mmCIF file of C-alpha atoms in Angstrom:
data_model
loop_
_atom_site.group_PDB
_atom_site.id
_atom_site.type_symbol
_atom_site.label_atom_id
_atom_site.label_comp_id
_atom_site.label_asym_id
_atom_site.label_seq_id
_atom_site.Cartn_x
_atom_site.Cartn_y
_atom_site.Cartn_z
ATOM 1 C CA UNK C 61 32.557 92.753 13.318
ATOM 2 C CA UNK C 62 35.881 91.573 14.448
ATOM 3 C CA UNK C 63 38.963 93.877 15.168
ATOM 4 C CA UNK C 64 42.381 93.726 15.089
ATOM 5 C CA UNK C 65 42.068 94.604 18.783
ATOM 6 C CA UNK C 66 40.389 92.214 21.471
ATOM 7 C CA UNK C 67 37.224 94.261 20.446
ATOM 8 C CA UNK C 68 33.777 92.498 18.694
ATOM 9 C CA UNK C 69 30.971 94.439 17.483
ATOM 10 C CA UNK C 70 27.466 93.258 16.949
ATOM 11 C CA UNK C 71 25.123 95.329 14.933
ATOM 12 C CA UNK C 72 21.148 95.014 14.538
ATOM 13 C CA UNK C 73 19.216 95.364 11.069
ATOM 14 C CA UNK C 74 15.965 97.092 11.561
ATOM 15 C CA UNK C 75 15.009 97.535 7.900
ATOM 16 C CA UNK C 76 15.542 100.570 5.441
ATOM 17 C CA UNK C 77 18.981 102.168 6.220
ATOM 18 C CA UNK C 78 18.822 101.534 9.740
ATOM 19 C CA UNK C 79 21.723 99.549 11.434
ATOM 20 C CA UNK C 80 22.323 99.689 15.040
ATOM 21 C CA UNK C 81 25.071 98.837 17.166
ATOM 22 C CA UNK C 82 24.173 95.984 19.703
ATOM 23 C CA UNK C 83 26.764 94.914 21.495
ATOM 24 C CA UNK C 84 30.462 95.255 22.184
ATOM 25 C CA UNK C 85 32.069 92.593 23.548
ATOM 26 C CA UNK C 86 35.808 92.133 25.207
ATOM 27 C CA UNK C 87 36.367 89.009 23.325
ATOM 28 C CA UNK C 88 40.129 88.166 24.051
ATOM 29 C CA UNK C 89 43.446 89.025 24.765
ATOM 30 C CA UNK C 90 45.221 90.355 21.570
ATOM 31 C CA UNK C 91 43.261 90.132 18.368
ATOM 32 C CA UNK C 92 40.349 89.004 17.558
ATOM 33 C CA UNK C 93 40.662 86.317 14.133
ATOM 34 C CA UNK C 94 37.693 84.778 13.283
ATOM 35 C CA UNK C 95 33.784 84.739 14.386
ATOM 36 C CA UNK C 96 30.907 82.551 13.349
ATOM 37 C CA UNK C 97 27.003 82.779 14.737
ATOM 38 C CA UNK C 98 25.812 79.105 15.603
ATOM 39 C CA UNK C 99 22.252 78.140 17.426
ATOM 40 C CA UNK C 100 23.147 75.758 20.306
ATOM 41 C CA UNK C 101 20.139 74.413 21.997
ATOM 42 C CA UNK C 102 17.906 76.977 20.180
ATOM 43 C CA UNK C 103 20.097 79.751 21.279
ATOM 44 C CA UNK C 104 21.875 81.992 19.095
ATOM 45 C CA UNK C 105 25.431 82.278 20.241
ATOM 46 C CA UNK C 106 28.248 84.519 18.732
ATOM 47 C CA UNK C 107 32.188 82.336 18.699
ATOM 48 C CA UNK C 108 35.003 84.337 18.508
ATOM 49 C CA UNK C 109 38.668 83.063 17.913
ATOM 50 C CA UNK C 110 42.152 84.695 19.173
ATOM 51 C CA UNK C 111 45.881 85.466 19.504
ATOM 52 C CA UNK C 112 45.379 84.528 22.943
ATOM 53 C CA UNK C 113 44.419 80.617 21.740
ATOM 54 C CA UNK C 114 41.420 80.482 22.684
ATOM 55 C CA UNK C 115 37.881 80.281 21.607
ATOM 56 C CA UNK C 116 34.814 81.654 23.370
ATOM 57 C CA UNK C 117 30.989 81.165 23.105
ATOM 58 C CA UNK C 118 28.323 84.251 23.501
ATOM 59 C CA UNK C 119 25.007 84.834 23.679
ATOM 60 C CA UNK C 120 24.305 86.873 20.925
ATOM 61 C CA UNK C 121 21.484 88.653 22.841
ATOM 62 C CA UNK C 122 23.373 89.956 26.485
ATOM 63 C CA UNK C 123 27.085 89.241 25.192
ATOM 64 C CA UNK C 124 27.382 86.881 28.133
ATOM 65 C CA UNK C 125 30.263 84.256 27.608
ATOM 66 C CA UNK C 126 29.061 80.340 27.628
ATOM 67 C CA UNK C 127 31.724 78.793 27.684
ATOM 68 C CA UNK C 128 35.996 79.260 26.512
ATOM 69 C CA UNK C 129 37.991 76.700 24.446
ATOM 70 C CA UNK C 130 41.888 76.298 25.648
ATOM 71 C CA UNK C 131 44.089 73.485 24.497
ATOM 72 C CA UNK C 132 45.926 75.534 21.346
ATOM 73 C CA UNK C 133 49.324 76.059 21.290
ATOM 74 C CA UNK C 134 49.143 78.868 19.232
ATOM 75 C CA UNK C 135 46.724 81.624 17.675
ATOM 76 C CA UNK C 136 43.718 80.432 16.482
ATOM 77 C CA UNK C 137 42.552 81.647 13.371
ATOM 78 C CA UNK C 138 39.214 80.205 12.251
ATOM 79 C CA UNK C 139 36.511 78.678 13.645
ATOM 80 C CA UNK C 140 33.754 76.810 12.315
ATOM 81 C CA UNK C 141 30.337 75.639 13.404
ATOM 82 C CA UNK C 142 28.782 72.100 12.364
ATOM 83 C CA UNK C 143 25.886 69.613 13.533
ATOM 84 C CA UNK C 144 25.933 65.962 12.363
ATOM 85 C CA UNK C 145 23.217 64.064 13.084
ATOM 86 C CA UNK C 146 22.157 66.458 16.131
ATOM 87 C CA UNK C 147 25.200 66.958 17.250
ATOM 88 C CA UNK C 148 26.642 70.554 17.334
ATOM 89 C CA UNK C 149 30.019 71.142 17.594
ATOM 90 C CA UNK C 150 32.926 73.819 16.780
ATOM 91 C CA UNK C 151 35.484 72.868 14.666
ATOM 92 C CA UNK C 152 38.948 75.213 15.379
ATOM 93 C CA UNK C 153 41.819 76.531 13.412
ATOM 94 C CA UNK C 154 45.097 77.587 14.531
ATOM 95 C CA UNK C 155 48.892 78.924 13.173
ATOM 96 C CA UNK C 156 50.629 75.421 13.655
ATOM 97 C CA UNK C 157 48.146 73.816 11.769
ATOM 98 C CA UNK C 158 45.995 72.043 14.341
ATOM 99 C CA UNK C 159 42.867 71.322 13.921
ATOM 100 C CA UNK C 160 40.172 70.406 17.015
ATOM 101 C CA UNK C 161 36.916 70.631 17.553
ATOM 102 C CA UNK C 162 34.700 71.125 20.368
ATOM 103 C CA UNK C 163 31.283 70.030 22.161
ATOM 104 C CA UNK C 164 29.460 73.009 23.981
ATOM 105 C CA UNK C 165 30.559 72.071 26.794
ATOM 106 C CA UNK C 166 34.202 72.538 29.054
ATOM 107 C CA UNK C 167 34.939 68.882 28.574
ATOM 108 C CA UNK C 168 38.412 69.772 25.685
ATOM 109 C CA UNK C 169 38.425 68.968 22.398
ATOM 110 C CA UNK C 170 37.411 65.681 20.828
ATOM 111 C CA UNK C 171 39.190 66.151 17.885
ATOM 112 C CA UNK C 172 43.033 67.061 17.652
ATOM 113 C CA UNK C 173 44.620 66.855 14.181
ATOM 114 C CA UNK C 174 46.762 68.124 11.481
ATOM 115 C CA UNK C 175 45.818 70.171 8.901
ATOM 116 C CA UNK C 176 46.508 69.285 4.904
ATOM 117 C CA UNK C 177 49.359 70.331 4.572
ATOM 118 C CA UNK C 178 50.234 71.146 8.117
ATOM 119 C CA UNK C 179 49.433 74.777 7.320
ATOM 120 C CA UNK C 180 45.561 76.138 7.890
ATOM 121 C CA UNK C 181 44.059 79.648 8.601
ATOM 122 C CA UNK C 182 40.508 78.952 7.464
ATOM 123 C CA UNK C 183 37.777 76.065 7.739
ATOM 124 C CA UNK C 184 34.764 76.081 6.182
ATOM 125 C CA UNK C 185 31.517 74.136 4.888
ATOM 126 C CA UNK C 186 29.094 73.464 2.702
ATOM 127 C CA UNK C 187 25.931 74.456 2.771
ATOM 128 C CA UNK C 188 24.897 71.078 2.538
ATOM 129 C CA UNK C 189 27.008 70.181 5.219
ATOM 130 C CA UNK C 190 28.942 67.185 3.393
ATOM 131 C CA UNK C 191 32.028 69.113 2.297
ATOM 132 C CA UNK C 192 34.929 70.892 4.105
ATOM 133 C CA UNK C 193 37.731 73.074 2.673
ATOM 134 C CA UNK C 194 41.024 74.342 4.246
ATOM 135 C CA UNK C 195 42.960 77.014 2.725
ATOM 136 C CA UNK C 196 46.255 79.427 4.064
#
């Protein structure tokens, strides 16, 4: 769960009726906008977007941050996870339309572009992985 706050909330499923809260994490400064779960080198990681432009990786299982994302010029509002041919990367959202994405690593982004329209809150993709959409 993802607050309006810097707050992020994971919760366990255990079965039956019974959900339990894992972790709470200090994501960012400001609100929290957007998270997505992704598997990195077998590892499940939680990345959360925010108002203070920037976009963080954490293990899902200790809430311990693996790596931040700067280089946005304004609030990031979506981000989206994506392999290609074994390559996983982050693809990034913000305000003022940019569009990057990221390696897991603290190298930048690869990718800096504009979004249709030069207006974007949200990224997604197919299942099938050979499809994007944008929409405000």
């Amino acid at each position: 769960v993802a607050y309006s706050r810097h707050i992020v909330q994971i919760y366990s499923y255990h079965g039956g009726e019974e959900v339990r809260q894992h972790l709470e994490i200090d994501a960012h400064v400001g609100g929290v906008n957007d998270l997505a779960f992704s598997h990195p080198n077998k590892q499940l990681c939680v990345i959360t977007c925010g108002d203070d432009k920037t976009i963080k990786v954490w293990d899902a299982a200790s809430g311990t941050k693996q790596y931040t994302f700067e280089g946005h010029e304004a609030p990031v509002y979506s981000v989206c996870p994506h392999y290609k041919e074994n390559i996983q990367f982050i693809f990034s959202t913000a305000l003022d339309g940019k569009i990057k994405a990221w390696l897991y690593d603290n190298l930048g982004s690869r990718v800096d572009y504009d979004a249709p329209g030069r207006w974007c809150t949200t990224m997604a993709y197919s299942a099938d992985g050979t499809r994007s959409t944008f929409s405000t």
